Coordinates of C-alpha atoms and ligand atoms in Angstrom, one line a residue:
M1 CA 0.0 0.0 0.0
N2 CA 1.4 3.4 -0.9
S3 CA 2.1 5.9 1.8
L4 CA 0.6 9.3 2.5
P5 CA 2.5 12.4 1.3
P6 CA 4.6 14.6 3.7
G7 CA 3.3 17.8 5.1
P8 CA 3.0 20.2 8.0
K9 CA 1.4 19.0 11.2
G10 CA -0.4 22.3 12.0
S11 CA -2.2 22.9 15.2
L12 CA -4.2 20.1 16.9
I13 CA -7.6 21.4 16.1
M14 CA -7.3 23.9 13.3
G15 CA -4.6 22.2 11.3
V16 CA -3.0 24.7 8.9
M17 CA -6.1 26.9 8.7
R18 CA -4.5 29.9 10.5
E19 CA -1.4 30.0 8.4
F20 CA -3.3 29.5 5.2
N21 CA -5.7 32.4 6.0
R22 CA -3.0 34.7 7.2
D23 CA -0.9 34.6 4.0
T24 CA -2.4 32.2 1.5
L25 CA 0.0 32.7 -1.4
G26 CA 3.1 32.8 0.9
F27 CA 1.9 29.6 2.6
I28 CA 1.3 27.6 -0.6
E29 CA 4.7 28.6 -1.9
R30 CA 6.4 27.6 1.3
L31 CA 4.8 24.2 1.5
H32 CA 6.2 23.5 -2.0
R33 CA 9.7 24.5 -1.0
E34 CA 9.6 22.6 2.2
Y35 CA 7.8 19.4 1.3
G36 CA 8.0 18.9 -2.5
D37 CA 5.5 18.2 -5.3
V38 CA 2.7 16.5 -3.3
V39 CA 1.9 17.9 0.1
R40 CA -0.6 16.8 2.7
S41 CA -2.3 19.3 5.0
R42 CA -5.4 19.5 7.2
F43 CA -8.1 22.2 7.7
L44 CA -10.0 21.2 10.8
Y45 CA -11.1 17.7 9.9
V46 CA -10.7 18.1 6.2
H47 CA -7.6 16.6 4.5
A48 CA -6.2 18.4 1.5
Y49 CA -3.3 17.6 -0.9
F50 CA -1.5 20.4 -2.7
L51 CA -0.1 19.4 -6.1
Y52 CA 2.7 21.3 -7.7
N53 CA 3.9 19.0 -10.5
P54 CA 2.4 19.3 -14.0
A55 CA 2.1 15.5 -14.4
D56 CA 0.0 15.2 -11.2
I57 CA -2.1 18.2 -12.2
E58 CA -2.8 16.5 -15.5
A59 CA -3.9 13.4 -13.7
L60 CA -6.2 15.4 -11.5
L61 CA -7.8 17.4 -14.3
T62 CA -7.6 15.0 -17.3
T63 CA -6.3 11.5 -17.2
N64 CA -7.8 10.5 -13.9
A65 CA -10.6 13.1 -13.9
K66 CA -13.3 10.4 -13.3
S67 CA -12.0 9.8 -9.8
F68 CA -12.7 13.3 -8.8
R69 CA -15.5 15.9 -8.5
K70 CA -15.3 19.6 -7.7
A71 CA -13.9 20.5 -4.3
Q72 CA -16.0 20.8 -1.2
S73 CA -15.4 24.6 -1.1
L74 CA -17.8 24.9 -4.1
R75 CA -20.5 23.0 -2.2
S76 CA -20.7 25.3 0.8
P77 CA -24.3 26.6 1.1
F78 CA -22.8 30.0 1.1
F79 CA -21.4 29.7 -2.3
R80 CA -24.3 27.6 -3.5
R81 CA -26.7 30.4 -2.7
L82 CA -24.8 32.4 -5.2
V83 CA -24.2 30.1 -8.2
G84 CA -26.7 27.3 -7.5
N85 CA -26.3 24.4 -9.8
G86 CA -24.8 26.2 -12.7
L87 CA -22.0 25.0 -15.0
V88 CA -19.1 25.7 -12.6
T89 CA -20.7 23.7 -9.8
S90 CA -22.9 21.0 -11.3
E91 CA -21.8 17.4 -11.7
G92 CA -22.5 14.2 -13.6
D93 CA -25.2 13.9 -16.3
F94 CA -26.8 17.2 -15.4
W95 CA -23.5 19.0 -15.9
R96 CA -22.8 17.1 -19.2
R97 CA -26.2 18.2 -20.6
Q98 CA -25.8 21.8 -19.6
R99 CA -22.3 21.9 -21.0
R100 CA -23.5 20.4 -24.3
L101 CA -26.2 23.0 -24.5
A102 CA -24.0 25.9 -23.7
Q103 CA -21.0 24.8 -25.9
P104 CA -22.2 26.1 -29.3
A105 CA -22.5 29.7 -27.8
F106 CA -18.7 29.4 -27.2
H107 CA -17.5 28.0 -30.5
R108 CA -14.7 30.0 -32.1
Q109 CA -16.9 31.1 -35.0
R110 CA -19.7 32.2 -32.8
I111 CA -17.3 34.0 -30.5
S112 CA -15.8 35.9 -33.5
S113 CA -19.2 37.5 -34.0
Y114 CA -18.9 39.0 -30.5
G115 CA -15.7 40.9 -31.4
D116 CA -17.5 44.0 -32.7
I117 CA -19.5 44.4 -29.5
M118 CA -16.4 44.1 -27.4
V119 CA -14.6 46.9 -29.3
Q120 CA -17.7 49.0 -29.5
Y121 CA -18.3 48.8 -25.7
A122 CA -14.7 49.6 -25.0
D123 CA -14.8 52.6 -27.3
R124 CA -17.9 53.8 -25.6
A125 CA -16.3 53.4 -22.1
I126 CA -13.1 55.3 -23.0
A127 CA -14.9 58.1 -24.8
K128 CA -15.5 59.7 -21.4
W129 CA -11.9 59.4 -20.3
R130 CA -9.7 62.6 -20.2
D131 CA -6.0 63.1 -20.4
G132 CA -4.5 63.4 -16.9
E133 CA -7.6 62.1 -15.1
H134 CA -7.1 59.7 -12.1
R135 CA -9.0 56.5 -12.3
D136 CA -9.2 53.0 -10.8
V137 CA -8.6 51.0 -13.9
A138 CA -9.5 47.7 -12.2
K139 CA -13.0 49.1 -11.5
D140 CA -13.3 50.3 -15.1
M141 CA -12.3 46.9 -16.5
T142 CA -14.8 45.1 -14.2
R143 CA -17.7 47.3 -15.4
L144 CA -16.7 47.0 -19.0
T145 CA -16.4 43.2 -19.0
L146 CA -19.7 42.9 -17.1
E147 CA -21.5 44.9 -19.8
I148 CA -19.9 42.8 -22.5
V149 CA -20.7 39.4 -21.1
V150 CA -24.4 40.4 -20.6
K151 CA -24.7 41.9 -24.0
T152 CA -23.0 39.1 -25.9
L153 CA -24.5 36.1 -24.1
F154 CA -27.9 37.4 -23.1
N155 CA -28.3 40.3 -25.7
S156 CA -29.3 42.5 -22.8
D157 CA -27.9 45.8 -21.8
V158 CA -27.0 46.5 -18.2
S159 CA -25.2 49.8 -18.8
N160 CA -27.7 51.6 -16.5
D161 CA -27.3 48.9 -13.9
A162 CA -23.7 48.2 -14.4
D163 CA -22.3 50.3 -11.5
H164 CA -25.0 49.0 -9.2
V165 CA -24.3 45.4 -10.3
G166 CA -20.6 45.9 -9.9
A167 CA -20.9 47.4 -6.4
T168 CA -23.3 44.6 -5.4
L169 CA -21.0 41.9 -6.8
S170 CA -18.1 43.4 -4.7
Q171 CA -20.3 43.1 -1.6
I172 CA -20.8 39.4 -2.5
V173 CA -17.1 38.7 -2.8
K174 CA -16.2 40.5 0.5
P175 CA -17.1 37.7 3.0
F176 CA -14.9 35.4 1.0
A177 CA -11.9 37.6 1.8
S178 CA -12.1 36.8 5.5
Q179 CA -11.8 33.4 7.0
A180 CA -11.6 32.0 3.5
T181 CA -11.1 28.4 4.4
L182 CA -13.8 28.3 7.1
K183 CA -16.3 29.0 4.4
W184 CA -15.3 25.7 2.8
I185 CA -16.3 23.8 5.8
A186 CA -18.7 25.5 8.0
D187 CA -22.3 26.0 7.2
N188 CA -22.4 29.8 6.9
R189 CA -26.0 30.6 7.4
L190 CA -25.2 32.3 10.7
P191 CA -26.9 35.6 10.9
T192 CA -23.9 38.0 11.1
P193 CA -24.2 41.4 9.5
G194 CA -21.7 40.4 6.8
H195 CA -23.9 37.4 5.9
Y196 CA -27.0 39.6 5.9
R197 CA -25.3 42.0 3.5
Y198 CA -24.2 39.0 1.4
F199 CA -27.6 37.5 1.0
N200 CA -29.2 40.8 0.3
A201 CA -26.6 41.5 -2.4
V202 CA -27.4 38.1 -4.0
R203 CA -31.1 39.0 -3.9
E204 CA -30.3 42.2 -5.7
I205 CA -28.5 40.5 -8.5
D206 CA -31.2 37.9 -8.7
K207 CA -33.7 40.6 -9.5
I208 CA -31.7 41.8 -12.5
I209 CA -31.2 38.2 -13.7
Y210 CA -34.9 37.3 -13.4
R211 CA -35.7 40.6 -15.3
I212 CA -33.5 39.5 -18.1
I213 CA -35.1 36.0 -18.2
A214 CA -38.7 37.5 -18.0
E215 CA -38.0 40.0 -20.8
R216 CA -36.8 37.2 -23.1
R217 CA -39.7 34.8 -22.2
A218 CA -42.1 37.7 -22.9
S219 CA -40.6 38.6 -26.2
G220 CA -40.4 35.0 -27.2
S221 CA -37.8 36.0 -29.8
D222 CA -34.9 33.8 -30.7
E223 CA -31.8 36.0 -30.5
G224 CA -29.5 33.1 -31.4
D225 CA -27.6 33.8 -28.2
L226 CA -26.9 31.6 -25.2
L227 CA -30.0 32.6 -23.3
S228 CA -32.2 31.6 -26.3
M229 CA -30.4 28.2 -26.5
L230 CA -30.9 27.5 -22.9
L231 CA -34.6 28.6 -23.0
Q232 CA -35.3 26.4 -26.0
A233 CA -33.5 23.3 -24.7
Q234 CA -35.8 20.4 -24.0
D235 CA -35.4 17.2 -22.1
E236 CA -36.5 14.0 -23.9
D237 CA -39.8 14.3 -22.0
G238 CA -40.3 17.8 -23.4
S239 CA -39.7 19.6 -20.1
Q240 CA -37.7 22.8 -20.2
M241 CA -35.5 24.6 -17.8
S242 CA -37.2 26.4 -15.0
D243 CA -36.5 30.1 -14.2
A244 CA -34.5 29.0 -11.2
Q245 CA -32.3 26.7 -13.3
L246 CA -31.8 29.4 -15.9
R247 CA -31.0 31.8 -13.1
D248 CA -28.2 29.6 -11.9
E249 CA -26.6 29.4 -15.4
V250 CA -26.9 33.1 -15.9
M251 CA -25.5 34.0 -12.5
T252 CA -22.6 31.5 -13.1
L253 CA -21.7 33.1 -16.4
F254 CA -22.2 36.6 -14.9
L255 CA -19.6 35.8 -12.3
A256 CA -17.2 33.4 -14.2
G257 CA -17.3 35.5 -17.4
H258 CA -16.5 39.0 -16.3
E259 CA -14.4 39.1 -13.1
T260 CA -11.7 36.9 -14.4
T261 CA -11.4 38.7 -17.7
A262 CA -11.4 42.0 -15.9
L263 CA -8.5 40.9 -13.8
A264 CA -6.5 39.7 -16.7
L265 CA -6.9 43.1 -18.2
S266 CA -6.3 45.0 -15.0
W267 CA -3.1 43.1 -14.3
S268 CA -2.0 43.6 -17.9
W269 CA -2.3 47.4 -17.5
Y270 CA -0.4 47.2 -14.2
L271 CA 2.4 45.2 -15.7
L272 CA 2.6 47.5 -18.8
A273 CA 2.7 50.6 -16.6
T274 CA 5.7 49.1 -14.7
H275 CA 7.5 47.7 -17.8
P276 CA 8.2 50.6 -20.2
D277 CA 10.1 48.4 -22.7
A278 CA 7.2 46.0 -23.1
E279 CA 4.8 49.0 -23.3
T280 CA 6.9 50.6 -26.1
K281 CA 6.8 47.3 -28.1
F282 CA 3.0 47.0 -27.4
H283 CA 2.4 50.6 -28.8
A284 CA 4.6 49.9 -31.8
E285 CA 2.6 46.8 -32.7
L286 CA -0.7 48.7 -32.3
D287 CA 0.5 51.5 -34.5
E288 CA 1.8 49.1 -37.1
V289 CA -1.2 46.8 -37.3
L290 CA -4.0 49.2 -36.7
G291 CA -2.6 52.7 -37.5
G292 CA -5.3 54.4 -35.4
R293 CA -8.4 52.4 -36.6
A294 CA -10.5 50.2 -34.4
P295 CA -9.3 46.6 -34.1
Q296 CA -11.3 43.7 -35.6
V297 CA -11.3 40.0 -35.1
S298 CA -9.4 39.6 -38.4
D299 CA -6.5 41.6 -36.8
L300 CA -6.1 39.1 -34.0
P301 CA -3.5 36.9 -35.8
K302 CA -1.3 40.0 -36.3
L303 CA -1.6 41.3 -32.7
K304 CA 1.0 38.7 -31.6
F305 CA 2.8 40.8 -29.0
T306 CA -0.5 41.9 -27.5
E307 CA -1.5 38.2 -27.2
M308 CA 1.9 37.5 -25.5
I309 CA 1.2 40.2 -23.0
A310 CA -2.1 38.6 -22.1
K311 CA -0.5 35.1 -21.7
E312 CA 2.4 36.4 -19.7
T313 CA 0.1 38.4 -17.5
M314 CA -2.0 35.3 -16.8
R315 CA 1.2 33.5 -16.0
L316 CA 2.2 35.9 -13.3
Y317 CA -1.2 36.9 -12.1
P318 CA -3.5 34.0 -13.0
P319 CA -7.1 35.3 -12.3
A320 CA -8.0 31.8 -11.2
Y321 CA -5.1 31.1 -8.9
A322 CA -6.2 27.6 -7.8
V323 CA -8.4 24.7 -9.0
G324 CA -9.8 22.2 -6.6
R325 CA -11.2 18.7 -6.6
E326 CA -12.4 16.0 -4.2
A327 CA -11.6 12.3 -4.5
I328 CA -14.8 10.3 -4.9
E329 CA -13.0 7.0 -4.5
D330 CA -9.7 5.8 -3.0
T331 CA -7.1 6.5 -5.6
E332 CA -3.4 7.6 -5.9
M333 CA -1.5 10.6 -6.9
G334 CA 2.2 11.0 -7.6
G335 CA 2.8 7.5 -6.0
Y336 CA 0.9 8.5 -2.8
R337 CA -2.3 7.1 -1.5
V338 CA -5.4 9.4 -1.8
P339 CA -8.2 8.3 0.5
R340 CA -11.8 9.1 -0.7
G341 CA -13.0 12.5 0.4
T342 CA -9.5 14.1 0.2
Q343 CA -9.5 17.6 -1.3
L344 CA -6.8 18.2 -3.9
F345 CA -5.6 21.6 -5.1
A346 CA -3.3 22.7 -7.9
F347 CA -2.1 26.3 -7.8
Q348 CA -1.5 28.3 -10.9
W349 CA 0.1 30.9 -8.7
V350 CA 2.9 28.6 -7.8
T351 CA 3.4 26.3 -10.8
H352 CA 3.3 29.3 -13.2
R353 CA 6.3 30.7 -11.3
D354 CA 8.2 27.4 -11.0
P355 CA 11.9 27.9 -12.1
R356 CA 11.9 24.3 -13.4
F357 CA 9.6 25.4 -16.2
F358 CA 10.1 29.1 -16.6
E359 CA 13.4 30.9 -16.8
R360 CA 13.6 34.1 -14.7
P361 CA 10.1 33.1 -13.5
D362 CA 9.2 36.3 -11.6
E363 CA 10.0 38.6 -14.5
F364 CA 7.4 40.0 -16.9
L365 CA 8.8 38.8 -20.3
P366 CA 6.0 38.6 -22.9
E367 CA 8.7 37.5 -25.5
R368 CA 9.1 34.2 -23.8
W369 CA 5.9 33.0 -25.5
A370 CA 7.7 33.2 -28.8
S371 CA 10.7 31.3 -27.6
E372 CA 11.7 27.7 -28.6
S373 CA 11.7 26.5 -25.0
I374 CA 8.0 27.3 -24.6
Q375 CA 7.2 24.6 -27.1
T376 CA 8.5 21.9 -24.8
L377 CA 6.6 23.2 -21.7
P378 CA 4.7 20.4 -20.0
R379 CA 1.0 20.8 -20.7
Y380 CA 0.1 21.6 -17.1
A381 CA 3.0 23.9 -16.3
Y382 CA 0.7 26.7 -17.5
F383 CA -3.1 26.2 -17.0
P384 CA -4.8 29.6 -16.5
F385 CA -8.0 28.1 -17.9
G386 CA -7.7 24.7 -16.1
G387 CA -8.0 21.6 -18.4
G388 CA -9.8 18.4 -19.1
P389 CA -13.6 18.0 -19.3
R390 CA -14.1 20.9 -16.9
Q391 CA -11.8 23.3 -18.8
C392 CA -13.0 26.9 -18.9
I393 CA -15.8 27.1 -21.5
G394 CA -15.0 30.8 -22.1
N395 CA -11.3 30.5 -22.8
Y396 CA -11.5 31.7 -26.4
F397 CA -14.0 34.3 -25.4
A398 CA -11.7 35.6 -22.7
M399 CA -8.5 35.6 -24.8
M400 CA -10.3 37.4 -27.6
E401 CA -11.8 39.9 -25.3
V402 CA -8.5 40.6 -23.5
V403 CA -6.6 41.1 -26.7
L404 CA -9.3 43.3 -28.4
L405 CA -9.7 45.5 -25.3
L406 CA -6.0 45.9 -24.8
A407 CA -5.7 47.0 -28.4
T408 CA -8.7 49.3 -28.4
I409 CA -7.8 51.0 -25.1
G410 CA -4.0 50.9 -25.6
Q411 CA -4.3 52.8 -28.9
R412 CA -5.7 55.8 -27.1
F413 CA -4.3 55.7 -23.6
S414 CA -1.5 54.6 -21.5
F415 CA -1.4 54.5 -17.7
S416 CA 0.9 55.7 -15.1
L417 CA 0.6 54.2 -11.6
L418 CA -0.2 56.6 -8.7
N419 CA 2.6 55.7 -6.3
E420 CA 0.7 56.5 -3.2
H421 CA -1.5 53.5 -3.9
P422 CA 0.8 50.4 -3.8
V423 CA -0.8 47.5 -5.6
E424 CA -1.3 44.4 -3.4
V425 CA -2.4 41.0 -4.4
L426 CA -5.6 39.7 -2.6
P427 CA -6.4 36.0 -3.2
V428 CA -10.2 35.9 -2.7
L429 CA -12.3 33.9 -5.1
S430 CA -9.9 35.2 -7.8
L431 CA -6.6 37.0 -7.7
R432 CA -7.6 40.6 -7.1
P433 CA -5.6 43.8 -6.6
K434 CA -6.5 44.7 -3.0
N435 CA -7.0 48.4 -3.4
G436 CA -7.7 48.5 -7.1
I437 CA -5.2 49.8 -9.6
K438 CA -5.1 53.6 -9.3
V439 CA -3.7 55.3 -12.4
K440 CA -3.3 58.6 -14.1
L441 CA -4.5 58.5 -17.7
L442 CA -2.1 59.6 -20.4
Q443 CA -3.6 60.2 -23.8
R444 CA -1.3 58.9 -26.5
A445 CA -0.1 61.5 -29.0
G446 CA -2.1 61.6 -32.3
N447 CA -5.0 59.6 -30.9
Ligands
HEM501 C1 -9.2 35.3 -18.2 C2 -10.4 34.9 -18.0 C3 -10.8 33.5 -17.4 C4 -10.1 32.7 -16.6 C5 -8.7 32.9 -16.1 C6 -10.9 31.5 -16.4 C7 -10.6 30.4 -15.6 C8 -11.3 29.3 -15.5 C9 -10.9 28.1 -14.9 C10 -9.5 27.8 -14.3 C11 -11.9 27.2 -14.9 C12 -11.8 25.7 -14.5 C13 -12.2 25.6 -13.0 C14 -12.1 24.1 -12.5 O1 -11.6 23.3 -13.3 O2 -12.5 23.9 -11.4 C15 -13.0 27.8 -15.5 C16 -14.2 27.3 -15.7 C17 -15.3 27.9 -16.3 N1 -15.3 29.2 -16.9 FE1 -13.7 30.4 -17.0 N2 -12.1 31.7 -17.0 C18 -12.1 32.9 -17.7 C19 -13.1 33.5 -18.4 C20 -14.4 32.9 -18.6 C21 -15.4 33.5 -19.4 C22 -15.2 34.7 -20.3 C23 -16.5 32.7 -19.3 C24 -17.9 32.8 -19.9 C25 -18.3 33.8 -20.6 C26 -16.1 31.6 -18.4 C27 -17.0 30.6 -17.9 C28 -16.6 29.5 -17.3 C29 -17.4 28.4 -17.0 C30 -18.9 28.3 -17.3 C31 -16.7 27.4 -16.4 C32 -17.1 26.0 -15.9 C33 -17.0 25.0 -17.1 C34 -17.4 23.6 -16.7 O3 -17.1 23.1 -15.6 O4 -18.1 23.0 -17.6 N3 -14.8 31.8 -18.0 N4 -12.6 29.1 -15.9

């Protein structure tokens, strides 16, 4: 019988909970340094393995995926109230059916038709920006990507609600920032003021989502978008999705589809603002390929450096910094025994910066994505979108959006960081800049 992996003892009752919560990113890096590629730890009574080796991550997400389901953290009632049984959280046959239904809305060809909306919405947003103005570019990107996901997938406009929705969604994420791991385990329906605000905020967003669904049911029109597909989908017995089921899918895409993309953009602006050489190359590419006109989907193959910026940003600041699973049967991992019920996590944050796979791992070097050595990278040394059957359904959508928005905005403006606001990383549900990214806008000459 194989042995269990090494790992820290932690405290008698809490296990490693306190250290994990105090400095999540520092802690997961330290465990890798001290114990190696497979580490065992404990949160209260829950055992968790941390996987740092691409081969093991591949087994978790792809080759041995049938031995696992999504991690327990996604099943907390607290999180469930938010996303219900949508694509990110559902399992088994139900998930397979929903994924099959949603897939056509995310095919490359279909996604291409969203390009114009992305550019148009970005143009509209920056039309109000002025040279020298101070802004929080993270907030701007969040608002913009929210408007885009709602318009493209549900053909609905939330421009009037966008600030409200944005603010409400921030309320929702707040409780996850404190005592993060406790949320995985405890039932969080305790009536604290924070929870009260949380459930209120979820109700607020529900109202907007039910409005979008009701509008579409009333109009009865087939917009050819995701919402129409979900509305028309029928089981063999002819039954259709209830409003509550539709709500779960819409809420899931609301959340999964805009926050992550906004973060990829925000961290890109941050890295460009702090790396003038890369910024110069970026501007040169935009000037050469676009020469001042709006980008189109057909420009994407030529915006190579811009795409490398997006990839390199998601290497250093992966918006999803971890993926988690639970073993549904006794199995093994990296030669170690994995008892059923174990939670297993892989961390983009650590593996993307592993010097075994990336030279000068902590440096922002977009050019590395054109190098020869990148061709031999193990598949799961870089996995910003996860992998296997549960791979991000929106990966092309996201890459296209990031590149088109970088190009649209980067033609007109560059950003200089306001020093009095240092940018700190906050690993909540996703990897956020703690106090936003406060910048001064600089209008580019001739634009
Ligand atoms: C830079 C942007 C994005 C990043 C980094 C990202 C990352 C991820 C990751 C890592 C997963 C896998 C989670 C797991 O295996 O447990 C995932 C799943 C998912 N993502 Fe994304 N995502 C992004 C953008 C989007 C967009 C734009 C959409 C939709 C419009 C989207 C919708 C989803 C959905 C529905 C799933 C669940 C898929 C399934 O299990 O069938 N994501 N995403």
